[in-house]
XYZ file of C-alpha atoms in Angstrom:
392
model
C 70.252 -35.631 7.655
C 66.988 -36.933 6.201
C 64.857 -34.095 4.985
C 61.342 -33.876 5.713
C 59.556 -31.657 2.852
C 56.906 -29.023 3.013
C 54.831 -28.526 -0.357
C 55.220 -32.177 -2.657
C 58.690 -33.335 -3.589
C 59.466 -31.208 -6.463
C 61.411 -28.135 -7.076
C 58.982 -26.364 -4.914
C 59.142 -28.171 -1.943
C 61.056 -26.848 1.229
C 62.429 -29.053 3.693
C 61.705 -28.448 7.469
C 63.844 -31.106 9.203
C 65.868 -28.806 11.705
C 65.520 -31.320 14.624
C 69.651 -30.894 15.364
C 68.433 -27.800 16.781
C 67.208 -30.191 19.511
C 71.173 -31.013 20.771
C 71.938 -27.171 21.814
C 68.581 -26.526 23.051
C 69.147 -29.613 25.276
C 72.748 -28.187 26.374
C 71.098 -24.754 27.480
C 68.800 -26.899 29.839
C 71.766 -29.191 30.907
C 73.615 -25.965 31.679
C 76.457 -26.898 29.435
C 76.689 -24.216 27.023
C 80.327 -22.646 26.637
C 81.159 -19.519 25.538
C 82.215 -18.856 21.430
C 85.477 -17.161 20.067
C 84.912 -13.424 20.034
C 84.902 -13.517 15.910
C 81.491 -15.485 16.530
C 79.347 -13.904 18.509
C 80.864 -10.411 16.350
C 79.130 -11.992 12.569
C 76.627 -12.664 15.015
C 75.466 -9.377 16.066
C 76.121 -8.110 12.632
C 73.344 -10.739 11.153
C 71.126 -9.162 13.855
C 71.171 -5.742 12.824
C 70.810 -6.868 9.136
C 67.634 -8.395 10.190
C 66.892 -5.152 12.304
C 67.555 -2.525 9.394
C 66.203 -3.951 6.915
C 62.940 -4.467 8.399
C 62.732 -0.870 9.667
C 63.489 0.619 6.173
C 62.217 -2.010 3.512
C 58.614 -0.723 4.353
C 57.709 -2.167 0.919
C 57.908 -5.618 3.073
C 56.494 -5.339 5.871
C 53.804 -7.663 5.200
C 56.150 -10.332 5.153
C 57.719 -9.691 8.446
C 56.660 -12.943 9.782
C 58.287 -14.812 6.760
C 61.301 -12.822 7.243
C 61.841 -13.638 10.958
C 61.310 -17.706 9.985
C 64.191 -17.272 7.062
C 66.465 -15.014 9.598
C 65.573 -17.609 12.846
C 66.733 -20.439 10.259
C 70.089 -18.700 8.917
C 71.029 -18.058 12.104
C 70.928 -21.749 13.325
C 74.014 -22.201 11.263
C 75.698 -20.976 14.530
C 74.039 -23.249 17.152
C 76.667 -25.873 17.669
C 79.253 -23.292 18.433
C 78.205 -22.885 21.807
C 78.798 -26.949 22.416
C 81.626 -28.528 23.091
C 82.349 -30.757 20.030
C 84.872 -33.917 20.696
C 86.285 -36.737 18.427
C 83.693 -39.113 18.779
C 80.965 -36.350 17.428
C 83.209 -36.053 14.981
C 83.439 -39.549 13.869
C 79.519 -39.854 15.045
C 78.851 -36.980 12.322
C 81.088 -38.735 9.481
C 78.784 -42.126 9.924
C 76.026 -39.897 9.465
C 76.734 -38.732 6.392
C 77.320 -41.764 5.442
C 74.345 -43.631 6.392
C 72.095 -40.975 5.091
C 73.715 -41.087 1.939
C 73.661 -45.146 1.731
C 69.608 -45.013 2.366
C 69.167 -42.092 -0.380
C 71.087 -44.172 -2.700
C 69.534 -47.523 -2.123
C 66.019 -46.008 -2.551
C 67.232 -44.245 -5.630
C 68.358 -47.416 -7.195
C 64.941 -49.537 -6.304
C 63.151 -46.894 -8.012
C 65.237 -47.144 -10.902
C 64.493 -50.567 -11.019
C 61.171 -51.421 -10.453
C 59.716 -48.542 -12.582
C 61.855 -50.215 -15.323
C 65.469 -49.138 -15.560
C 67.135 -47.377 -18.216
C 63.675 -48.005 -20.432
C 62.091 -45.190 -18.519
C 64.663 -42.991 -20.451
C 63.975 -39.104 -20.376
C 61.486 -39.872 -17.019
C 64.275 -41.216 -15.202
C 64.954 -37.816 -14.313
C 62.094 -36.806 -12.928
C 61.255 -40.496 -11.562
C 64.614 -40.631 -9.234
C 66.924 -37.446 -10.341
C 67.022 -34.381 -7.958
C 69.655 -31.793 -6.818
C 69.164 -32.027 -3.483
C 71.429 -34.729 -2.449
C 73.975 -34.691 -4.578
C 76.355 -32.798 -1.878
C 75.534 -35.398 0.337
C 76.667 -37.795 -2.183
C 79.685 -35.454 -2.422
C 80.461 -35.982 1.517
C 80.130 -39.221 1.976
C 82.434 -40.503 -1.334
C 85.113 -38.765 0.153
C 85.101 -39.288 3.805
C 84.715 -43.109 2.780
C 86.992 -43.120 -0.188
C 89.730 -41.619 2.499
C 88.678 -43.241 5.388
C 91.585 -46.145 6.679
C 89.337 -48.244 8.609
C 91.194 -51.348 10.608
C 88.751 -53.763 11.034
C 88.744 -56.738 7.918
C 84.990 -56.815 7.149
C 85.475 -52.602 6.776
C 87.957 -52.862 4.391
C 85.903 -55.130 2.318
C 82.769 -53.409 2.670
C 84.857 -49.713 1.693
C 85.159 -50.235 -2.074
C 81.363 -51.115 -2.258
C 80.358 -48.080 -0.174
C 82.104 -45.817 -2.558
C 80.464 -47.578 -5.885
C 76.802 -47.155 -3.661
C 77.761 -43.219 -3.278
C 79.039 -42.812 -6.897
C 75.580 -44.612 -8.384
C 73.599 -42.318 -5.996
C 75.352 -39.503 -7.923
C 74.860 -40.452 -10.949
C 71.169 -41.206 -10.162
C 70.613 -37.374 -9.293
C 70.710 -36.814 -12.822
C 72.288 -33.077 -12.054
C 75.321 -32.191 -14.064
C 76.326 -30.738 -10.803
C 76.806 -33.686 -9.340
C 79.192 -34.917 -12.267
C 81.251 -31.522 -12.195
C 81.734 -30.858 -8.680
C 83.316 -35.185 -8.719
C 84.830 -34.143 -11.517
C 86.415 -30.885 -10.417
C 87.361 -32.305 -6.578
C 88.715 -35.533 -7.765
C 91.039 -33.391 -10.454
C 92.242 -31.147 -7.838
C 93.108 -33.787 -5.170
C 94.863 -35.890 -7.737
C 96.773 -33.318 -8.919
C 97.650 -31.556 -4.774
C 98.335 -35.494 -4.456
C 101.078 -36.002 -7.037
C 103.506 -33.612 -4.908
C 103.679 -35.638 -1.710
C 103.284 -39.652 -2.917
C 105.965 -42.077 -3.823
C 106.352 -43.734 -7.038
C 105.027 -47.123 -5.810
C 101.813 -45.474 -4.441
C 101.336 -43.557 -7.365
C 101.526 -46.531 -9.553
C 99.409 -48.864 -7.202
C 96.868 -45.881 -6.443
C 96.522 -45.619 -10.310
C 96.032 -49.253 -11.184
C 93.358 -49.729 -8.439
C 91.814 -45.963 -10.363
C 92.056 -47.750 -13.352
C 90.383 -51.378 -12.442
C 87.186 -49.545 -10.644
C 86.768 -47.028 -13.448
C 86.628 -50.616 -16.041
C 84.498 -52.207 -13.568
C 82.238 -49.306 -13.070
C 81.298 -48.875 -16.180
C 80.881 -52.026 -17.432
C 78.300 -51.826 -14.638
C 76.825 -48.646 -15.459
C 76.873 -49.990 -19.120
C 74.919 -53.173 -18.291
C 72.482 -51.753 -15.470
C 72.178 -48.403 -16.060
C 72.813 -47.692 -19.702
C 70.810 -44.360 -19.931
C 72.731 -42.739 -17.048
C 75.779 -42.756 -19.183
C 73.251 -41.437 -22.411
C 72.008 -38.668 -20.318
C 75.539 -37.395 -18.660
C 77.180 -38.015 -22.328
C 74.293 -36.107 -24.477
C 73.391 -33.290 -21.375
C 77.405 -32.881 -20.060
C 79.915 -33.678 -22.091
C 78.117 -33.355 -25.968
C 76.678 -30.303 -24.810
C 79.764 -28.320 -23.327
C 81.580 -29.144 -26.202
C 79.204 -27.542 -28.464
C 79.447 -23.952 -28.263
C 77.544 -22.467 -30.096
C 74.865 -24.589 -28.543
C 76.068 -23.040 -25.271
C 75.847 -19.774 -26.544
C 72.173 -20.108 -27.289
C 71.099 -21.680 -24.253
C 72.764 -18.823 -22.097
C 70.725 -16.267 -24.147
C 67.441 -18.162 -23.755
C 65.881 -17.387 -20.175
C 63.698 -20.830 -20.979
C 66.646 -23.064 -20.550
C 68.373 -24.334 -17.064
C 71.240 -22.397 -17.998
C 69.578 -19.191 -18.972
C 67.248 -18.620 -16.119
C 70.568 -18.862 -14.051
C 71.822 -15.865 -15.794
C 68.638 -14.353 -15.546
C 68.256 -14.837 -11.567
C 72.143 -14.131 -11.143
C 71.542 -10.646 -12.674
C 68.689 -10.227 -10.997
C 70.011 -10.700 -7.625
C 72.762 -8.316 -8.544
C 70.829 -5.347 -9.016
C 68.735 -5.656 -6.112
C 72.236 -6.304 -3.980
C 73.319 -3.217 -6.215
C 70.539 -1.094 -4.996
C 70.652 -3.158 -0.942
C 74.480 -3.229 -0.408
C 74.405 -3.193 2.843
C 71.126 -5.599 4.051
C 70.802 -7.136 0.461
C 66.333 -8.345 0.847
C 67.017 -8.809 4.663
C 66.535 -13.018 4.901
C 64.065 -12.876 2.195
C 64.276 -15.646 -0.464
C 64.611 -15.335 -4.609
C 61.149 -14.941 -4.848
C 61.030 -11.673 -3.672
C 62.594 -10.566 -7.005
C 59.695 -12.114 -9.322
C 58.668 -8.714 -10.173
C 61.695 -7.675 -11.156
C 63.133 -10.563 -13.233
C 63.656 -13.091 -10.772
C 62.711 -16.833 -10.974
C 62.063 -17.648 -7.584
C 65.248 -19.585 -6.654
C 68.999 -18.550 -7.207
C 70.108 -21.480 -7.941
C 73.291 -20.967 -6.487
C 74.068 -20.610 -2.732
C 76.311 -18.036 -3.095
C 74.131 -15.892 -4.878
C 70.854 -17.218 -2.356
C 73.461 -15.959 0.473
C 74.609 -12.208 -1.189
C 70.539 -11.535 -1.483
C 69.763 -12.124 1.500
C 72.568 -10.834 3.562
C 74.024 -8.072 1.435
C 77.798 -7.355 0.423
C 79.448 -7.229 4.279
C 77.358 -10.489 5.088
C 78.163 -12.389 2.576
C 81.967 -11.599 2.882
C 81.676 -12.949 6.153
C 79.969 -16.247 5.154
C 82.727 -16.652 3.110
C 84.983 -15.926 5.555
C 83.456 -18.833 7.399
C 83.605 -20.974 4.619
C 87.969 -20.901 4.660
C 88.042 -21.166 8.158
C 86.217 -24.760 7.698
C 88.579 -25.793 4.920
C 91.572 -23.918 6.587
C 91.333 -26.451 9.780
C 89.740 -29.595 7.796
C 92.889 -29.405 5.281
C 95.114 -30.560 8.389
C 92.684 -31.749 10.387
C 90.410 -34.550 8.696
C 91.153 -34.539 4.739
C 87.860 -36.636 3.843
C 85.977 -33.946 4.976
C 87.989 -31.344 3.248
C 87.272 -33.409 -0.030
C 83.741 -33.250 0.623
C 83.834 -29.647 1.329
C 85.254 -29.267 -1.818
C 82.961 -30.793 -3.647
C 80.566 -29.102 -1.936
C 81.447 -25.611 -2.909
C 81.531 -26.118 -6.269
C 77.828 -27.887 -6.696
C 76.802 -24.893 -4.576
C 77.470 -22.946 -7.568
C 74.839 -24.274 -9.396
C 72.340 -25.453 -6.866
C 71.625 -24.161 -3.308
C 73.296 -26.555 -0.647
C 73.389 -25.256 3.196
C 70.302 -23.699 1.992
C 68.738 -27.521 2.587
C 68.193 -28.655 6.132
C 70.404 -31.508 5.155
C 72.724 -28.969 4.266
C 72.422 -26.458 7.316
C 73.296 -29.340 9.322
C 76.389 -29.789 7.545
C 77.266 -26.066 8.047
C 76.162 -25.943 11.629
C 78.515 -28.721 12.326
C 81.147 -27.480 10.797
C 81.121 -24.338 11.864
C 80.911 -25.682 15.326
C 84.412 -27.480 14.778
C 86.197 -24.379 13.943
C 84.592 -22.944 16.971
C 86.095 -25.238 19.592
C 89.206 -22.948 18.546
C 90.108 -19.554 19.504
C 88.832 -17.633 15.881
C 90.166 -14.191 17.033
C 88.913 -10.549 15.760
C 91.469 -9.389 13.582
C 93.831 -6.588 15.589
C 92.441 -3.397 14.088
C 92.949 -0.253 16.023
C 90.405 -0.448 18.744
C 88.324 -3.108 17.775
C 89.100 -5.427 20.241
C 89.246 -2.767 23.009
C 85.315 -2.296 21.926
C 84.519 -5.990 21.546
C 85.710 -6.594 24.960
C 84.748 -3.380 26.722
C 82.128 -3.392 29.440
C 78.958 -0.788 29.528
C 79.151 1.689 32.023
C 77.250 1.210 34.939
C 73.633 2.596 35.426
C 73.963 5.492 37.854
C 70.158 6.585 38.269
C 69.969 10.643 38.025
């Protein structure tokens, strides 16, 4: 959960921290590997012979073979946990890691705030503590703690200020991401909420709602005055303006621009690559032709590099996690949520952090039977054996 990062700590860097790797590879010497649902090891072997075409006919890159076999070896690690067997107390193990992670990037986002001066640093603030690269985190651990029911006393006291330390974190990322995709999860789980709760637990749930929204800001207010400046002027100021809008998303020099510069970018290339899209090669491989190095989306970082069929699949993957997390654990649901909507505007399982998420997760829905869907004779060739070698 705690990135390690390549290249500085800006925009630029890439983090490297894939050490969960180090759980499977340990089951494969243990012997304790099992066997994936069909449906698996099927978007499998179709991310293998993405990797395989395009490298044969994208002779353009062929000098970048080695970087392409890094970014395919790393995609494909999204699928490691499915050959474990994942029980509840992984489960709950993987919860109180999201949580602890996101506890120490908060707490080390607030002493920076502080000791390089609080809301005086103003515009720096952003680049002193703000980054998009953990506000999903964020995202995760508000919700499985804001729906967690723990037993214990000293839990229930310590809940309310574990979901204050998450919400500060967010706000300390200084992404308007982070604000929309709260925004946007909170909204639709109040409203999927109002159809199955009582009167009294309406009323109560919106009284306590209403005491930690006064007492939150009148802490933000005193402590943090220029996060509410910054979210107020850059958010809500700015969205209502739209003719301001309008310019930005005709200027390629502004964060909303180069988005809709990239975006179309990566659609003609995926126009011209259909089926391979660049083949596990990043947003910079479309400099030359409009790109800005990064899609800043994870969608769109996932349709370039896999193509139209692979990135149909991915989503696929995607509602299978919220399909058994909706009934299954509904913190985690929340979180995916969130999740999927900052992923529209920043890259999210891209992350290590975030392929650890992913792997997880798609290693729950694996301990399932996810069957191929009954078209005529595709199971019959999933399941067939090859013929046996007769030598001539």
């Amino acid at each position: 959960m705690i990135p390690i990062n390549v290249g500085g700590d800006g925009a630029a860097a890439v983090s490297v921290n894939y050490s969960f790797l180090l759980y499977p590879i340990l089951m494969l010497f243990l012997g304790k590997l099992r066997k994936p649902p069909e449906a698996f090891l099927m978007a499998m072997t179709f991310f293998c012979l993405i990797f395989g075409i395009s490298t044969i006919y994208q002779t353009d890159m062929l000098s970048e073979f080695v970087r392409r076999m890094a970014s395919f070896i790393v995609f494909m690690s999204i699928f490691s946990f499915m050959f474990v067997e994942i029980d509840d107390k992984m489960v709950a193990a993987f919860k109180a890691a999201i949580v602890l992670a996101a506890c120490y990037f908060a707490l080390k986002s607030i002493i920076i705030f502080f000791v390089l001066g609080g809301s005086s640093l103003g515009d720096n603030a952003k680049n002193a503590v703000g980054g998009q690269r953990y506000g999903f985190i964020y995202l995760m651990a508000f919700w499985v703690t804001y729906l967690s029911s723990p037993k214990p006393l000293l839990a229930r006291i310590v809940k309310p200020g574990l979901v204050f330390i998450m919400l500060i974190g967010l706000a300390l990322t200084f992404s308007r991401a982070s604000i929309v995709a709260l925004m946007s999860s909170f909204g639709l789980f109040t409203i999927l909420s109002l159809r199955d709760v009582s009167f009294d637990k309406l009323l109560k749930g919106a009284l306590l709602t209403a005491i930690g929204g006064v007492l939150g800001y009148f802490i933000l207010n005193t402590y943090f005055s220029f996060v509410l400046t910054f979210f107020g002027d850059r958010l809500f100021d700015f969205f209502s303006n739209t003719s301001l809008v309008q310019r930005h998303l005709a200027t390629a020099s502004s964060s909303e621009g180069a988005r809709i510069q990239e975006w179309t970018a990566i659609l003609n290339f995926v126009s011209n690559n259909p089926f391979t899209g660049s083949g596990y090669l990043g947003a910079w491989t479309l400099i030359k032709t409009g790109g800005l190095g990064s899609a800043h989306n994870q969608y769109f970082d996932v349709l370039l590099r896999t193509g139209i069929f692979g990135f149909l699949i991915y989503l696929a993957f995607l509602f299978q996690i919220g399909k058994l997390l909706r009934t299954r654990d509904r913190g985690l649901f929340w979180g995916l949520c969130g999740t999927i909507v900052y992923g529209m505007f920043h890259e999210t399982f891209k992350e290590s952090q975030g392929a650890f998420l992913l792997t997880f997760l798609l290693g729950m829905i694996a301990q399932g039977q996810l069957a191929v869907p009954n078209l005529p004779g595709l199971r019959a060739f999933v399941s067939r054996k090859p013929p046996a070698f007769t030598p001539s």
